[in-house]
Short mmCIF file of C-alpha atoms and ligand atoms in Angstrom, two decimals:
data_model
loop_
_atom_site.label_atom_id
_atom_site.label_comp_id
_atom_site.label_asym_id
_atom_site.label_seq_id
_atom_site.Cartn_x
_atom_site.Cartn_y
_atom_site.Cartn_z
CA UNK L 23 342.42 5.62 -62.70
CA UNK L 24 340.96 6.07 -66.18
CA UNK L 25 342.53 9.18 -67.69
CA UNK L 26 339.22 10.68 -68.83
CA UNK L 27 337.49 10.50 -65.44
CA UNK L 28 336.28 13.88 -64.23
CA UNK L 29 336.97 15.15 -60.73
CA UNK L 30 333.79 13.93 -59.13
CA UNK L 31 334.45 10.42 -60.37
CA UNK L 32 338.09 10.46 -59.27
CA UNK L 33 337.03 11.61 -55.77
CA UNK L 34 334.90 8.45 -55.39
CA UNK L 35 336.89 5.71 -57.17
CA UNK L 36 340.60 6.69 -57.64
CA UNK L 37 343.26 4.96 -55.62
CA UNK L 38 341.16 2.07 -54.26
CA UNK L 39 343.14 -1.14 -53.44
CA UNK L 40 340.81 -4.04 -52.78
CA UNK L 41 341.85 -6.97 -50.57
CA UNK L 42 341.10 -10.57 -51.49
CA UNK L 43 337.60 -10.06 -50.01
CA UNK L 44 336.58 -7.46 -52.62
CA UNK L 45 335.14 -5.08 -50.09
CA UNK L 46 333.14 -2.01 -51.34
CA UNK L 47 334.22 0.42 -48.67
CA UNK L 48 337.95 0.98 -48.36
CA UNK L 49 339.54 -1.26 -45.74
CA UNK L 50 341.29 0.19 -42.70
CA UNK L 51 344.60 -1.52 -42.30
CA UNK L 52 345.04 -0.53 -38.67
CA UNK L 53 348.53 -2.02 -38.39
CA UNK L 54 351.82 -0.30 -37.73
CA UNK L 55 353.96 -3.09 -39.18
CA UNK L 56 354.03 -5.81 -41.86
CA UNK L 57 355.27 -9.44 -41.79
CA UNK L 58 358.02 -10.71 -44.08
CA UNK L 59 358.00 -14.36 -45.19
CA UNK L 60 361.73 -14.67 -44.81
CA UNK L 61 364.72 -12.68 -43.61
CA UNK L 62 365.69 -12.36 -47.26
CA UNK L 63 362.30 -10.70 -48.00
CA UNK L 64 362.85 -8.21 -45.17
CA UNK L 65 366.27 -7.41 -46.53
CA UNK L 66 364.96 -6.91 -50.11
CA UNK L 67 362.07 -4.76 -48.97
CA UNK L 68 364.27 -2.42 -46.97
CA UNK L 69 366.51 -2.10 -50.06
CA UNK L 70 363.56 -1.14 -52.21
CA UNK L 71 359.83 -1.59 -51.43
CA UNK L 72 357.55 -2.36 -54.38
CA UNK L 73 354.22 -0.58 -54.81
CA UNK L 74 352.32 -3.20 -52.77
CA UNK L 75 355.02 -3.58 -50.17
CA UNK L 76 355.02 -1.78 -46.87
CA UNK L 77 357.52 -1.67 -44.00
CA UNK L 78 356.24 0.52 -41.17
CA UNK L 79 353.21 2.79 -40.93
CA UNK L 80 355.36 5.88 -40.43
CA UNK L 81 356.78 5.09 -43.93
CA UNK L 82 353.49 4.10 -45.56
CA UNK L 83 350.38 1.95 -45.13
CA UNK L 84 347.80 0.60 -47.61
CA UNK L 85 344.93 2.76 -46.33
CA UNK L 86 347.11 5.87 -46.26
CA UNK L 87 348.29 5.06 -49.75
CA UNK L 88 344.74 4.86 -51.02
CA UNK L 89 344.08 8.36 -49.65
CA UNK L 90 347.32 9.69 -51.22
CA UNK L 91 346.52 8.25 -54.63
CA UNK L 92 342.92 9.44 -54.50
CA UNK L 93 343.76 13.03 -53.64
CA UNK L 94 346.67 13.06 -56.08
CA UNK L 95 344.34 11.91 -58.87
CA UNK L 96 341.74 14.49 -57.86
CA UNK L 97 344.27 17.33 -57.79
CA UNK L 98 346.09 16.37 -61.01
CA UNK L 99 349.32 15.83 -59.13
CA UNK L 100 351.81 13.00 -59.80
CA UNK L 101 352.02 12.03 -56.18
CA UNK L 102 351.10 12.87 -52.61
CA UNK L 103 352.28 12.33 -49.04
CA UNK L 104 349.66 12.29 -46.24
CA UNK L 105 350.55 13.99 -42.97
CA UNK L 106 349.25 13.98 -39.37
CA UNK L 107 347.80 17.49 -39.72
CA UNK L 108 347.70 20.45 -42.07
CA UNK L 109 350.53 22.02 -40.14
CA UNK L 110 352.66 18.90 -40.57
CA UNK L 111 352.04 19.31 -44.30
CA UNK L 112 353.01 23.03 -44.35
CA UNK L 113 356.04 22.50 -42.18
CA UNK L 114 357.08 19.30 -44.01
CA UNK L 115 356.78 20.92 -47.51
CA UNK L 116 359.02 23.80 -46.42
CA UNK L 117 361.64 22.18 -44.14
CA UNK L 118 362.14 19.08 -46.34
CA UNK L 119 363.45 21.27 -49.14
CA UNK L 120 365.07 24.25 -47.38
CA UNK L 121 368.48 24.66 -45.75
CA UNK L 122 370.40 27.43 -43.97
CA UNK L 123 371.15 30.27 -46.27
CA UNK L 124 368.13 29.82 -48.45
CA UNK L 125 365.63 32.68 -49.05
CA UNK L 126 361.85 32.35 -48.98
CA UNK L 127 359.28 34.92 -50.09
CA UNK L 128 355.88 34.55 -48.44
CA UNK L 129 352.62 36.41 -48.43
CA UNK L 130 352.15 38.17 -45.12
CA UNK L 131 348.46 37.36 -44.71
CA UNK L 132 348.54 33.75 -43.36
CA UNK L 133 346.87 31.34 -41.04
CA UNK L 134 348.34 31.99 -37.57
CA UNK L 135 350.35 28.74 -37.36
CA UNK L 136 351.78 29.15 -40.87
CA UNK L 137 352.95 32.62 -39.90
CA UNK L 138 354.60 31.10 -36.82
CA UNK L 139 356.49 28.52 -38.94
CA UNK L 140 357.75 31.12 -41.43
CA UNK L 141 358.57 33.84 -38.86
CA UNK L 142 359.78 31.88 -35.87
CA UNK L 143 360.86 28.38 -37.02
CA UNK L 144 362.52 28.65 -40.45
CA UNK L 145 364.40 31.78 -39.36
CA UNK L 146 365.81 29.95 -36.40
CA UNK L 147 367.48 27.55 -38.76
CA UNK L 148 369.11 30.25 -40.92
CA UNK L 149 366.48 30.62 -43.62
CA UNK L 150 365.75 34.18 -44.54
CA UNK L 151 362.06 35.04 -45.06
CA UNK L 152 360.72 38.13 -46.80
CA UNK L 153 356.97 38.97 -46.50
CA UNK L 154 355.01 40.69 -49.17
CA UNK L 155 351.44 41.76 -49.78
CA UNK L 156 350.33 38.61 -51.63
CA UNK L 157 347.90 40.42 -53.87
CA UNK L 158 350.59 42.75 -55.26
CA UNK L 159 352.62 41.18 -58.06
CA UNK L 160 355.08 44.11 -57.99
CA UNK L 161 355.96 43.24 -54.38
CA UNK L 162 356.54 39.60 -55.31
CA UNK L 163 358.78 40.70 -58.30
CA UNK L 164 360.82 43.05 -56.06
CA UNK L 165 361.29 40.45 -53.31
CA UNK L 166 362.42 37.48 -55.42
CA UNK L 167 366.16 36.99 -55.76
CA UNK L 168 368.49 34.47 -57.36
CA UNK L 169 368.83 32.65 -53.99
CA UNK L 170 365.03 32.45 -53.41
CA UNK L 171 364.40 28.72 -53.12
CA UNK L 172 360.63 28.83 -52.37
CA UNK L 173 357.61 31.05 -52.31
CA UNK L 174 354.75 30.34 -50.04
CA UNK L 175 351.18 31.67 -49.92
CA UNK L 176 347.55 30.80 -49.18
CA UNK L 177 345.64 31.09 -52.39
CA UNK L 178 342.83 32.68 -50.40
CA UNK L 179 344.14 34.19 -47.16
CA UNK L 180 342.66 33.71 -43.71
CA UNK L 181 340.64 35.53 -42.42
CA UNK L 182 340.47 38.57 -44.79
CA UNK L 183 340.03 36.47 -47.96
CA UNK L 184 342.63 38.12 -50.10
CA UNK L 185 343.23 36.16 -53.26
CA UNK L 186 346.73 35.49 -54.67
CA UNK L 187 347.22 35.17 -58.43
CA UNK L 188 348.64 31.65 -58.68
CA UNK L 189 349.61 31.85 -62.30
CA UNK L 190 351.14 35.33 -61.89
CA UNK L 191 353.21 34.59 -58.81
CA UNK L 192 354.30 31.17 -60.22
CA UNK L 193 355.58 32.74 -63.47
CA UNK L 194 357.64 35.27 -61.42
CA UNK L 195 358.99 32.63 -59.04
CA UNK L 196 359.88 30.23 -61.83
CA UNK L 197 361.97 32.99 -63.44
CA UNK L 198 364.39 32.78 -60.52
CA UNK L 199 364.05 28.98 -60.17
CA UNK L 200 362.01 29.05 -56.97
CA UNK L 201 359.54 26.28 -55.97
CA UNK L 202 355.98 27.53 -55.53
CA UNK L 203 354.22 26.12 -52.46
CA UNK L 204 350.50 26.91 -52.24
CA UNK L 205 348.37 26.38 -49.13
CA UNK L 206 345.08 25.78 -50.89
CA UNK L 207 342.73 25.18 -47.94
CA UNK L 208 340.28 28.05 -48.55
CA UNK L 209 340.11 27.47 -52.25
CA UNK L 210 339.40 23.73 -51.78
CA UNK L 211 340.24 20.97 -54.27
CA UNK L 212 336.75 21.58 -55.76
CA UNK L 213 337.24 25.19 -56.90
CA UNK L 214 341.05 25.31 -57.52
CA UNK L 215 343.33 23.78 -60.06
CA UNK L 216 346.46 25.23 -58.44
CA UNK L 217 348.87 22.78 -60.08
CA UNK L 218 347.41 23.34 -63.58
CA UNK L 219 347.76 27.11 -62.83
CA UNK L 220 351.47 26.87 -62.12
CA UNK L 221 351.98 25.76 -58.47
CA UNK L 222 354.71 23.12 -57.94
CA UNK L 223 353.53 21.96 -54.56
CA UNK L 224 350.05 22.14 -53.04
CA UNK L 225 349.33 21.56 -49.37
CA UNK L 226 345.98 20.98 -47.72
CA UNK L 227 344.77 20.76 -44.15
CA UNK L 228 342.52 17.68 -44.65
CA UNK L 229 340.96 18.62 -41.34
CA UNK L 230 338.97 21.25 -43.20
CA UNK L 231 336.84 20.40 -46.28
CA UNK L 232 338.30 16.97 -46.92
CA UNK L 233 337.04 15.51 -43.60
CA UNK L 234 334.46 18.25 -43.48
CA UNK L 235 332.67 16.73 -40.55
CA UNK L 236 334.93 17.80 -37.64
CA UNK L 237 336.31 14.34 -36.77
CA UNK L 238 340.02 14.10 -37.52
CA UNK L 239 343.19 16.14 -38.06
CA UNK L 240 345.11 15.46 -41.23
CA UNK L 241 347.00 17.00 -44.08
CA UNK L 242 348.59 16.27 -47.47
CA UNK L 243 351.54 17.50 -49.58
CA UNK L 244 351.03 17.16 -53.39
CA UNK L 245 353.66 17.54 -56.06
CA UNK L 246 355.79 15.79 -58.65
CA UNK L 247 356.76 12.16 -57.97
CA UNK L 248 360.37 13.23 -57.69
CA UNK L 249 359.61 15.94 -55.08
CA UNK L 250 357.21 13.72 -53.00
CA UNK L 251 359.33 10.56 -53.02
CA UNK L 252 362.85 12.01 -53.00
CA UNK L 253 362.44 15.15 -50.87
CA UNK L 254 359.24 14.94 -48.84
CA UNK L 255 358.97 11.19 -48.03
CA UNK L 256 362.49 10.77 -46.55
CA UNK L 257 362.01 13.86 -44.41
CA UNK L 258 358.46 13.03 -43.23
CA UNK L 259 359.06 9.29 -42.57
CA UNK L 260 361.99 10.01 -40.38
CA UNK L 261 360.68 13.07 -38.60
CA UNK L 262 357.35 11.43 -37.73
CA UNK L 263 354.53 13.55 -39.15
CA UNK L 264 352.81 10.72 -41.05
CA UNK L 265 349.07 10.22 -41.20
CA UNK L 266 347.51 7.32 -39.23
CA UNK L 267 345.57 4.65 -41.19
CA UNK L 268 342.33 5.39 -39.30
CA UNK L 269 342.56 9.11 -40.25
CA UNK L 270 343.34 8.13 -43.82
CA UNK L 271 340.12 6.07 -43.89
CA UNK L 272 338.09 9.02 -42.48
CA UNK L 273 339.64 11.26 -45.18
CA UNK L 274 338.94 8.76 -47.98
CA UNK L 275 335.23 8.71 -47.03
CA UNK L 276 335.32 12.48 -46.74
CA UNK L 277 336.68 12.77 -50.28
CA UNK L 278 333.68 10.84 -51.59
CA UNK L 279 331.21 13.52 -50.42
CA UNK L 280 333.44 16.60 -50.51
CA UNK L 281 332.27 17.87 -53.88
CA UNK L 282 328.60 17.80 -52.74
CA UNK L 283 329.36 19.43 -49.48
CA UNK L 284 331.64 22.17 -50.89
CA UNK L 285 329.04 23.07 -53.58
CA UNK L 286 326.30 23.36 -50.95
CA UNK L 287 328.55 25.34 -48.62
CA UNK L 288 329.60 27.69 -51.42
CA UNK L 289 325.97 28.31 -52.42
CA UNK L 290 325.18 29.10 -48.76
CA UNK L 291 328.15 31.46 -48.53
CA UNK L 292 327.16 33.30 -51.68
CA UNK L 293 323.53 33.64 -50.43
CA UNK L 294 324.55 34.83 -46.94
CA UNK L 295 327.12 37.28 -48.37
CA UNK L 296 324.48 38.82 -50.58
CA UNK L 297 321.92 38.89 -47.75
CA UNK L 298 324.26 40.66 -45.38
CA UNK L 299 325.82 43.09 -47.91
CA UNK L 300 325.00 46.65 -47.13
CA UNK L 301 323.51 45.78 -43.67
CA UNK L 302 323.54 48.83 -41.42
CA UNK L 303 325.50 47.14 -38.57
CA UNK L 304 328.29 46.04 -40.93
CA UNK L 305 331.33 48.11 -42.03
CA UNK L 306 332.07 45.49 -44.73
CA UNK L 307 331.24 42.07 -46.09
CA UNK L 308 334.24 40.31 -47.60
CA UNK L 309 333.44 37.40 -49.93
CA UNK L 310 335.39 36.46 -53.02
CA UNK L 311 332.17 35.64 -54.82
CA UNK L 312 330.75 39.20 -54.46
CA UNK L 313 331.14 41.59 -57.39
CA UNK L 314 332.63 44.21 -55.00
CA UNK L 315 335.53 41.97 -53.92
CA UNK L 316 338.72 43.88 -54.91
CA UNK L 317 339.86 40.80 -56.91
CA UNK L 318 336.50 39.64 -58.32
CA UNK L 319 337.99 39.32 -61.80
CA UNK L 320 340.90 37.12 -60.58
CA UNK L 321 338.40 34.98 -58.52
CA UNK L 322 336.37 34.34 -61.67
CA UNK L 323 339.47 33.39 -63.67
CA UNK L 324 341.16 31.28 -60.89
CA UNK L 325 338.30 29.61 -59.09
CA UNK L 326 334.95 30.40 -60.74
CA UNK L 327 333.22 30.53 -57.35
CA UNK L 328 333.86 32.39 -54.13
CA UNK L 329 334.41 29.39 -51.80
CA UNK L 330 332.86 28.42 -48.52
CA UNK L 331 334.04 31.25 -46.19
CA UNK L 332 333.08 34.91 -45.82
CA UNK L 333 334.08 37.55 -43.29
CA UNK L 334 332.02 40.35 -41.95
CA UNK L 335 333.18 43.45 -39.99
CA UNK L 336 330.74 44.80 -37.40
CA UNK L 337 330.83 48.53 -37.19
CA UNK L 338 330.39 48.36 -33.41
CA UNK L 339 333.78 46.58 -32.87
CA UNK L 340 334.50 43.72 -30.45
CA UNK L 341 331.42 44.30 -28.25
CA UNK L 342 329.07 44.19 -31.24
CA UNK L 343 330.86 41.13 -32.68
CA UNK L 344 330.59 39.27 -29.32
CA UNK L 345 326.85 40.21 -28.98
CA UNK L 346 326.30 38.94 -32.53
CA UNK L 347 328.15 35.66 -31.93
CA UNK L 348 326.40 35.05 -28.63
CA UNK L 349 322.94 35.58 -30.20
CA UNK L 350 323.35 32.88 -32.90
CA UNK L 351 321.01 29.87 -32.56
CA UNK L 352 321.94 27.67 -35.58
CA UNK L 353 325.56 28.56 -36.28
CA UNK L 354 328.15 27.68 -33.67
CA UNK L 355 331.19 29.45 -32.27
CA UNK L 356 334.33 27.47 -32.92
CA UNK L 357 337.62 27.78 -34.85
CA UNK L 358 337.52 25.04 -37.48
CA UNK L 359 336.35 25.70 -41.01
CA UNK L 360 335.05 23.77 -44.00
CA UNK L 361 332.72 21.81 -41.73
CA UNK L 362 329.19 20.63 -42.46
CA UNK L 363 328.17 22.88 -39.55
CA UNK L 364 328.35 26.62 -39.92
CA UNK L 365 331.13 27.86 -37.69
CA UNK L 366 331.93 31.46 -36.69
CA UNK L 367 335.25 32.70 -35.39
CA UNK L 368 336.41 35.99 -33.91
CA UNK L 369 340.01 36.04 -35.24
CA UNK L 370 341.28 39.00 -33.18
CA UNK L 371 340.65 37.27 -29.88
CA UNK L 372 341.25 33.60 -30.97
CA UNK L 373 343.20 32.38 -34.01
CA UNK L 374 345.18 35.64 -34.39
CA UNK L 375 345.20 36.67 -30.69
CA UNK L 376 348.98 36.48 -30.31
CA UNK L 377 349.71 38.96 -33.12
CA UNK L 378 350.78 42.43 -32.01
CA UNK L 379 348.25 45.22 -32.74
CA UNK L 380 350.21 46.77 -35.61
CA UNK L 381 350.32 43.41 -37.40
CA UNK L 382 346.58 42.89 -36.84
CA UNK L 383 346.05 46.34 -38.28
CA UNK L 384 348.24 45.64 -41.32
CA UNK L 385 346.32 42.38 -42.01
CA UNK L 386 342.90 43.95 -41.63
CA UNK L 387 342.05 41.94 -38.50
CA UNK L 388 339.82 44.52 -36.92
CA UNK L 389 338.02 44.14 -33.54
CA UNK L 390 334.67 43.74 -35.38
CA UNK L 391 335.85 41.03 -37.86
CA UNK L 392 334.00 37.70 -37.77
CA UNK L 393 334.85 34.80 -40.02
CA UNK L 394 331.93 32.68 -41.16
CA UNK L 395 332.64 29.20 -42.53
CA UNK L 396 329.35 28.08 -44.12
CA UNK L 397 328.05 24.64 -43.53
CA UNK L 398 325.42 22.62 -45.42
CA UNK L 399 322.38 23.65 -43.37
CA UNK L 400 319.32 25.17 -45.02
CA UNK L 401 320.32 28.57 -46.34
CA UNK L 402 317.10 30.29 -45.17
CA UNK L 403 317.67 29.06 -41.64
CA UNK L 404 321.21 30.35 -41.67
CA UNK L 405 320.28 33.73 -43.16
CA UNK L 406 317.51 34.21 -40.58
CA UNK L 407 319.87 33.25 -37.78
CA UNK L 408 322.48 35.80 -38.87
CA UNK L 409 319.99 38.61 -39.44
CA UNK L 410 318.33 37.97 -36.01
CA UNK L 411 321.72 37.90 -34.31
CA UNK L 412 322.80 41.12 -36.15
CA UNK L 413 319.63 42.83 -34.93
CA UNK L 414 320.76 42.08 -31.37
CA UNK L 415 324.38 43.20 -31.99
C1 LIG B 506 343.73 24.93 -40.67
C2 LIG B 506 344.70 25.42 -41.56
C3 LIG B 506 346.03 24.93 -41.52
C4 LIG B 506 346.50 23.91 -40.50
O1 LIG B 506 345.84 22.74 -40.57
P1 LIG B 506 345.66 21.76 -39.29
O2 LIG B 506 345.01 20.56 -39.85
O3 LIG B 506 344.84 22.45 -38.28
O4 LIG B 506 347.03 21.50 -38.81
C5 LIG B 506 346.96 25.48 -42.40
N1 LIG B 506 346.60 26.37 -43.30
C6 LIG B 506 345.37 26.87 -43.46
C7 LIG B 506 345.02 27.91 -44.41
C8 LIG B 506 344.36 26.42 -42.54
O5 LIG B 506 343.13 26.90 -42.65
#
C-alpha cells in the first residue's frame, strides 16, 4: 500500500497478491492445504511460516490474507484476522484475551448475540461483567476498576442507535490499563475511524455493509500486529472460527463497492428520517443524523454522518408496527442490515425476542419500534413506500 492512499483507493487496491498469471480480480484459493517440496520444508514452515507461506486454511489462506490486509489498510489497523461470522469476531476478540477472574465493563445496549456472549458465556468461565449505559461517561468511570481487562461496546447501538463516545470511553479505559474493543458495525468503516479515536481493537460483522449484498456470513478482528498475531491468531486458528477462502473473496469484492453503497444508503437514511420526522403515526424517529438526536454533536464529531440505519416507533404499538411492515411493497421484512436492499425488522418480536420485558423497557425496545436498514434503491420510491405503509398502519 502506498502510505498516501485515501480510504477509497485502499478499499479497491490494498492487500492484493497476484499469482503468476497477473489476474485483475483477486483469485480464490479454494484449498484447505498447501504442498511442501520436502519434509524439511514442512518442518521449517511449521516452525515459522513466512509471509507467503501457508499451512492449513484454518491458520491462513492467500485469499483470506488479501481480505485481512485490505480491511486493515482501510481501517488504519496494523493487522487483522478474518473470522467465520461477526459473532466469531466478537467472541474471539473477547475470549482470546480474557481469563477467569478478569473484569469487563460493557455497554448494556447491544446486539442480541453480543449480549448473550457477555451475559451468559463469559460469566460461565469466571469473567465478571458490569453493564453500563454506554452514553454516560460517568457510569463508565464508576464501573472501571484496576482489574478491568477489557471494555466492550457498539459505537452505535442496535436497535436504538445510541452513540458511544469512543475517545471519551477509551481515555477512561486506558487509565486503568483496559483494552478497548469496539463493535463498529453500525458506524461502518466508511464513517468511523475508531482506531484513530482511541479504540485498541475493532470488530466487524462483514455480513453487513462489507458484503452488503446478503450473500455470506463473515467477520474480522482488527488491532495491533502484536494483539492479532500473538493473542487472536493462536486462539482462532485452534478453536476453528476462521473465514473460508470463498467468503474472503466475496468480502474482497464487497470492499471494492462498499464506499459507494454506504454513501448511497446513508443519503437514503437521512432523507427517509427527515421525511418521517413528526409523522402523526410515529411516537419518535431515531436517527443519528437528525439534529434532534440526543447525541447529535457527538455524531458530528465522531462520524460526520448518521449512518445507514434509522429506527421509528409507531404510536399504535405492535399491531400498528405489523400493519406497517405488512403494507410495504419495496422494502422487505428480514433481520440483516447494511444490505443493498432496504430491510425492516421488528426487534421486540425477532432479534430481541428472548429478552425479558424489563430489559426491553430499559433498552427502549418498545412494541412499536421498527428498525430500518436503508438500501441503495431510489430514495423517492422508498419514501413513498414508507409513507403509504404508514397510512395503512
Ligand atoms: C450482525 C451483528 C453482529 C453479528 O454478526 P454475524 O455476522 O451475524 O455473526 C455483531 N454485532 C453487531 C452490531 C451486528 O449488527
